[in-house]
Each structure stands twice: as C-alpha cells, then as structure tokens.
Amino acid sequence: IRRQRQMCIETDGAHTVKVTASDNDGNAADAKTLTFNVLATAPNLAITSPAEGAYFKAKTVSFAGTTNGAKLTVKVGNGTAQNVTITGGKFSGTFDLAAEGKNVVTFVSTSASGVTTTVTRNLYLDTVAPAISAVTITPNPVDAGKTYIISVSVTDEGTDMVVKLTGKVNGETIIFERK
C-alpha cells in the first residue's frame, strides 16, 4: 500500500516528519523519519552599483552587489535575462544598455526553493553631447560699469543638462552653472 499526503509549510527552518504504520493485528513497523529544510523567505538582494537614475555616456555598464540567493539574473529592458555568478554572496559583471535614453534594468535573486527578490534600476544612456546654438550679450557693446545680459541657447537629447558659463570680467574669472 502506498499513501501520499500533500502539506504546505510556510515557516523557514528544519522540519521533521515521523511515519508510523501498524496493521489491524497491532503489528507495528519500525518508525521512519524524514528531516527537510524549508526556505520560504525571499533572498536578500542589494545592488551597490549602479545607482538608481544614473547616466552613462558608454553603452557598457558595470554592476555589483550582494545576495544570499542561489541564483541571480540581470535583464535590460525586454532582452534576455543573463545568469550572474555569485561567489561568497557577492557578484559583479557588466551589461550593455539597449537604447539611447531610459533603460529599465532588472536584477532577480532566486532562493534554492524558488522564492524571488527583484530590484529594478532606471538607467540612462546619453551618448549625444549638448549643442550650443547661440551666445549673445545685450547691450553690445557694453558700457563700463553698466549691467549686461549674456544669453546662451543649448539643446540636448538627454533629459538632464548643466550649462556652464565661464568668462573674465576685469581680469577676474566668473563661473556660472545652471541645471
């Protein structure tokens, strides 16, 4: 006779099942025990680099982090998930951003029992330099001791840009930055 029973155990740690059997005459079989571990808790996953929202001017990006999971994958956008080697709870590697602009990168750590933890990073590829289309000064010419306005027109394909204006007035270097 063979019997099966399904059970659901949701707590981590070691568990033991003891099986006994006897017939109608009271004859008892030697008891058997089975010890097993349940890993119901999701693995820890920390991405130490790259930081959320980082910008890159090169397609290839380095990453690093830690996990206590049994398996780790990294995927860029809708691409194929790549397996990452975990050594002593640490991992590192590189991946290529798929397109100019925003790229969603997904790291998934999986425990030995199949429980997952996911960390997502929004990273930006910006390989196009900004273009300065105009620099003007008003009034022109400038009268000594008077107020003047310097206007700069800059365009950029990226979503974040810093405009830096450097010049000299009366021999003194002036630097102005604006995001």
mmCIF file of C-alpha atoms in Angstrom:
data_model
loop_
_atom_site.group_PDB
_atom_site.id
_atom_site.type_symbol
_atom_site.label_atom_id
_atom_site.label_comp_id
_atom_site.label_asym_id
_atom_site.label_seq_id
_atom_site.Cartn_x
_atom_site.Cartn_y
_atom_site.Cartn_z
ATOM 1 C CA ILE A 1 0.000 0.000 0.000
ATOM 2 C CA ARG A 2 1.305 3.400 -0.924
ATOM 3 C CA ARG A 3 -0.145 6.604 0.517
ATOM 4 C CA GLN A 4 0.647 10.237 -0.244
ATOM 5 C CA ARG A 5 -0.297 13.415 1.546
ATOM 6 C CA GLN A 6 0.312 16.983 0.499
ATOM 7 C CA MET A 7 1.279 19.572 3.085
ATOM 8 C CA CYS A 8 2.059 23.265 2.941
ATOM 9 C CA ILE A 9 4.698 24.505 5.356
ATOM 10 C CA GLU A 10 5.289 28.252 5.301
ATOM 11 C CA THR A 11 7.910 28.702 8.007
ATOM 12 C CA ASP A 12 11.652 28.668 7.399
ATOM 13 C CA GLY A 13 13.911 26.130 9.027
ATOM 14 C CA ALA A 14 14.311 22.434 9.640
ATOM 15 C CA HIS A 15 11.202 20.246 9.843
ATOM 16 C CA THR A 16 10.873 16.539 10.664
ATOM 17 C CA VAL A 17 8.147 14.123 9.620
ATOM 18 C CA LYS A 18 7.809 10.829 11.518
ATOM 19 C CA VAL A 19 5.979 7.993 9.784
ATOM 20 C CA THR A 20 4.496 5.047 11.654
ATOM 21 C CA ALA A 21 2.431 2.101 10.402
ATOM 22 C CA SER A 22 0.551 -0.745 12.030
ATOM 23 C CA ASP A 23 -1.918 -3.354 10.869
ATOM 24 C CA ASN A 24 -5.244 -4.444 12.394
ATOM 25 C CA ASP A 25 -3.456 -7.075 14.485
ATOM 26 C CA GLY A 26 -1.311 -4.422 16.198
ATOM 27 C CA ASN A 27 1.896 -5.301 14.400
ATOM 28 C CA ALA A 28 3.928 -2.073 14.162
ATOM 29 C CA ALA A 29 6.598 -1.232 11.625
ATOM 30 C CA ASP A 30 9.805 0.465 12.657
ATOM 31 C CA ALA A 31 9.176 4.229 12.524
ATOM 32 C CA LYS A 32 10.934 6.264 9.822
ATOM 33 C CA THR A 33 11.765 9.962 9.978
ATOM 34 C CA LEU A 34 12.488 12.478 7.279
ATOM 35 C CA THR A 35 14.133 15.827 8.022
ATOM 36 C CA PHE A 36 13.999 18.636 5.470
ATOM 37 C CA ASN A 37 14.538 22.397 5.268
ATOM 38 C CA VAL A 38 12.001 24.965 4.122
ATOM 39 C CA LEU A 39 13.256 28.223 2.641
ATOM 40 C CA ALA A 40 10.134 30.365 2.395
ATOM 41 C CA THR A 41 11.804 33.724 2.974
ATOM 42 C CA ALA A 42 12.798 35.761 -0.065
ATOM 43 C CA PRO A 43 16.555 36.193 -0.517
ATOM 44 C CA ASN A 44 18.288 39.468 0.315
ATOM 45 C CA LEU A 45 19.427 41.451 -2.736
ATOM 46 C CA ALA A 46 21.426 44.690 -2.616
ATOM 47 C CA ILE A 47 22.701 46.435 -5.748
ATOM 48 C CA THR A 48 25.687 48.591 -4.732
ATOM 49 C CA SER A 49 26.234 49.903 -8.252
ATOM 50 C CA PRO A 50 24.950 51.365 -10.471
ATOM 51 C CA ALA A 51 22.814 53.842 -8.552
ATOM 52 C CA GLU A 52 19.149 54.425 -9.434
ATOM 53 C CA GLY A 53 18.772 57.114 -12.112
ATOM 54 C CA ALA A 54 22.448 57.121 -13.161
ATOM 55 C CA TYR A 55 23.512 58.487 -16.568
ATOM 56 C CA PHE A 56 26.121 56.808 -18.784
ATOM 57 C CA LYS A 57 27.851 58.008 -21.941
ATOM 58 C CA ALA A 58 29.049 54.490 -22.804
ATOM 59 C CA LYS A 59 26.769 51.529 -23.513
ATOM 60 C CA THR A 60 28.581 49.043 -21.246
ATOM 61 C CA VAL A 61 27.739 49.409 -17.537
ATOM 62 C CA SER A 62 29.425 47.688 -14.589
ATOM 63 C CA PHE A 63 27.313 46.376 -11.720
ATOM 64 C CA ALA A 64 27.983 44.873 -8.283
ATOM 65 C CA GLY A 65 26.080 43.791 -5.208
ATOM 66 C CA THR A 66 25.321 41.106 -2.654
ATOM 67 C CA THR A 67 22.710 38.378 -2.268
ATOM 68 C CA ASN A 68 22.107 35.252 -0.234
ATOM 69 C CA GLY A 69 20.120 33.751 -3.106
ATOM 70 C CA ALA A 70 21.116 30.611 -5.000
ATOM 71 C CA LYS A 71 20.727 32.181 -8.471
ATOM 72 C CA LEU A 72 20.897 35.712 -9.909
ATOM 73 C CA THR A 73 19.900 37.128 -13.288
ATOM 74 C CA VAL A 74 20.129 40.592 -14.843
ATOM 75 C CA LYS A 75 17.943 41.758 -17.740
ATOM 76 C CA VAL A 76 17.954 45.029 -19.706
ATOM 77 C CA GLY A 77 14.514 46.079 -20.954
ATOM 78 C CA ASN A 78 12.761 43.262 -22.808
ATOM 79 C CA GLY A 79 16.051 41.497 -23.525
ATOM 80 C CA THR A 80 17.107 38.037 -22.410
ATOM 81 C CA ALA A 81 17.947 37.525 -18.724
ATOM 82 C CA GLN A 82 21.640 36.747 -18.221
ATOM 83 C CA ASN A 83 22.872 34.475 -15.408
ATOM 84 C CA VAL A 84 25.308 36.109 -12.979
ATOM 85 C CA THR A 85 27.883 34.190 -10.927
ATOM 86 C CA ILE A 86 27.556 34.573 -7.141
ATOM 87 C CA THR A 87 30.726 33.968 -5.104
ATOM 88 C CA GLY A 88 30.571 34.152 -1.329
ATOM 89 C CA GLY A 89 27.351 36.153 -1.512
ATOM 90 C CA LYS A 90 28.905 38.800 -3.809
ATOM 91 C CA PHE A 91 28.527 39.375 -7.533
ATOM 92 C CA SER A 92 29.711 41.743 -10.248
ATOM 93 C CA GLY A 93 29.700 41.998 -14.008
ATOM 94 C CA THR A 94 28.708 44.158 -16.957
ATOM 95 C CA PHE A 95 25.734 44.558 -19.256
ATOM 96 C CA ASP A 96 25.009 46.739 -22.290
ATOM 97 C CA LEU A 97 22.249 49.335 -22.208
ATOM 98 C CA ALA A 98 19.845 48.672 -25.073
ATOM 99 C CA ALA A 99 18.968 52.154 -26.324
ATOM 100 C CA GLU A 100 19.602 55.869 -26.005
ATOM 101 C CA GLY A 101 17.591 57.355 -23.127
ATOM 102 C CA LYS A 102 15.882 55.399 -20.347
ATOM 103 C CA ASN A 103 16.701 51.695 -19.868
ATOM 104 C CA VAL A 104 14.975 49.567 -17.204
ATOM 105 C CA VAL A 105 17.406 47.016 -15.733
ATOM 106 C CA THR A 106 16.004 44.169 -13.597
ATOM 107 C CA PHE A 107 18.012 42.070 -11.142
ATOM 108 C CA VAL A 108 16.288 38.904 -9.816
ATOM 109 C CA SER A 109 17.716 36.781 -6.978
ATOM 110 C CA THR A 110 16.134 33.340 -6.519
ATOM 111 C CA SER A 111 16.409 31.159 -3.392
ATOM 112 C CA ALA A 112 17.038 27.413 -3.570
ATOM 113 C CA SER A 113 13.295 26.884 -3.091
ATOM 114 C CA GLY A 114 12.316 29.288 -5.899
ATOM 115 C CA VAL A 115 11.352 32.393 -3.882
ATOM 116 C CA THR A 116 12.479 35.600 -5.644
ATOM 117 C CA THR A 117 13.529 39.155 -4.810
ATOM 118 C CA THR A 118 13.610 41.778 -7.578
ATOM 119 C CA VAL A 119 15.463 45.108 -7.729
ATOM 120 C CA THR A 120 14.911 47.467 -10.667
ATOM 121 C CA ARG A 121 17.171 50.308 -11.783
ATOM 122 C CA ASN A 122 16.192 53.054 -14.250
ATOM 123 C CA LEU A 123 19.421 53.932 -16.061
ATOM 124 C CA TYR A 124 20.003 56.432 -18.848
ATOM 125 C CA LEU A 125 22.262 56.193 -21.889
ATOM 126 C CA ASP A 126 23.241 59.639 -23.193
ATOM 127 C CA THR A 127 25.908 59.447 -25.909
ATOM 128 C CA VAL A 128 24.990 62.727 -27.643
ATOM 129 C CA ALA A 129 26.778 65.895 -26.473
ATOM 130 C CA PRO A 130 24.740 69.076 -25.992
ATOM 131 C CA ALA A 131 24.911 71.673 -28.785
ATOM 132 C CA ILE A 132 25.400 75.401 -28.179
ATOM 133 C CA SER A 133 23.343 77.183 -30.815
ATOM 134 C CA ALA A 134 23.781 80.802 -29.722
ATOM 135 C CA VAL A 135 25.652 83.045 -27.270
ATOM 136 C CA THR A 136 24.667 86.719 -27.185
ATOM 137 C CA ILE A 137 25.331 89.748 -25.000
ATOM 138 C CA THR A 138 22.928 92.667 -24.548
ATOM 139 C CA PRO A 139 23.669 95.502 -24.943
ATOM 140 C CA ASN A 140 26.553 95.160 -27.327
ATOM 141 C CA PRO A 141 28.885 96.962 -26.945
ATOM 142 C CA VAL A 142 28.801 97.029 -23.123
ATOM 143 C CA ASP A 143 29.418 100.340 -21.351
ATOM 144 C CA ALA A 144 31.877 100.152 -18.450
ATOM 145 C CA GLY A 145 30.106 99.843 -15.108
ATOM 146 C CA LYS A 146 26.738 99.024 -16.677
ATOM 147 C CA THR A 147 24.588 95.893 -16.429
ATOM 148 C CA TYR A 148 24.609 93.446 -19.300
ATOM 149 C CA ILE A 149 22.930 90.120 -20.033
ATOM 150 C CA ILE A 150 24.650 87.099 -21.535
ATOM 151 C CA SER A 151 22.204 84.634 -23.123
ATOM 152 C CA VAL A 152 23.115 81.065 -24.018
ATOM 153 C CA SER A 153 20.944 78.663 -26.049
ATOM 154 C CA VAL A 154 21.768 74.991 -25.570
ATOM 155 C CA THR A 155 19.929 71.858 -26.713
ATOM 156 C CA ASP A 156 20.483 68.279 -25.589
ATOM 157 C CA GLU A 157 18.869 64.956 -26.423
ATOM 158 C CA GLY A 158 19.205 63.859 -22.771
ATOM 159 C CA THR A 159 16.807 64.825 -20.004
ATOM 160 C CA ASP A 160 19.363 66.360 -17.642
ATOM 161 C CA MET A 161 21.909 69.015 -18.528
ATOM 162 C CA VAL A 162 24.198 71.540 -16.847
ATOM 163 C CA VAL A 163 25.054 74.782 -18.652
ATOM 164 C CA LYS A 164 28.338 76.305 -17.509
ATOM 165 C CA LEU A 165 29.312 79.852 -18.480
ATOM 166 C CA THR A 166 32.919 80.832 -17.888
ATOM 167 C CA GLY A 167 34.449 84.200 -18.631
ATOM 168 C CA LYS A 168 36.600 87.057 -17.363
ATOM 169 C CA VAL A 169 35.437 90.463 -16.178
ATOM 170 C CA ASN A 170 38.105 92.994 -15.152
ATOM 171 C CA GLY A 171 40.644 90.171 -15.144
ATOM 172 C CA GLU A 172 38.575 88.091 -12.701
ATOM 173 C CA THR A 173 37.254 84.662 -13.727
ATOM 174 C CA ILE A 174 33.480 84.309 -13.451
ATOM 175 C CA ILE A 175 31.779 80.874 -13.458
ATOM 176 C CA PHE A 176 28.023 80.374 -13.631
ATOM 177 C CA GLU A 177 26.316 76.973 -13.591
ATOM 178 C CA ARG A 178 22.668 76.164 -14.108
ATOM 179 C CA LYS A 179 20.789 72.875 -14.383
#
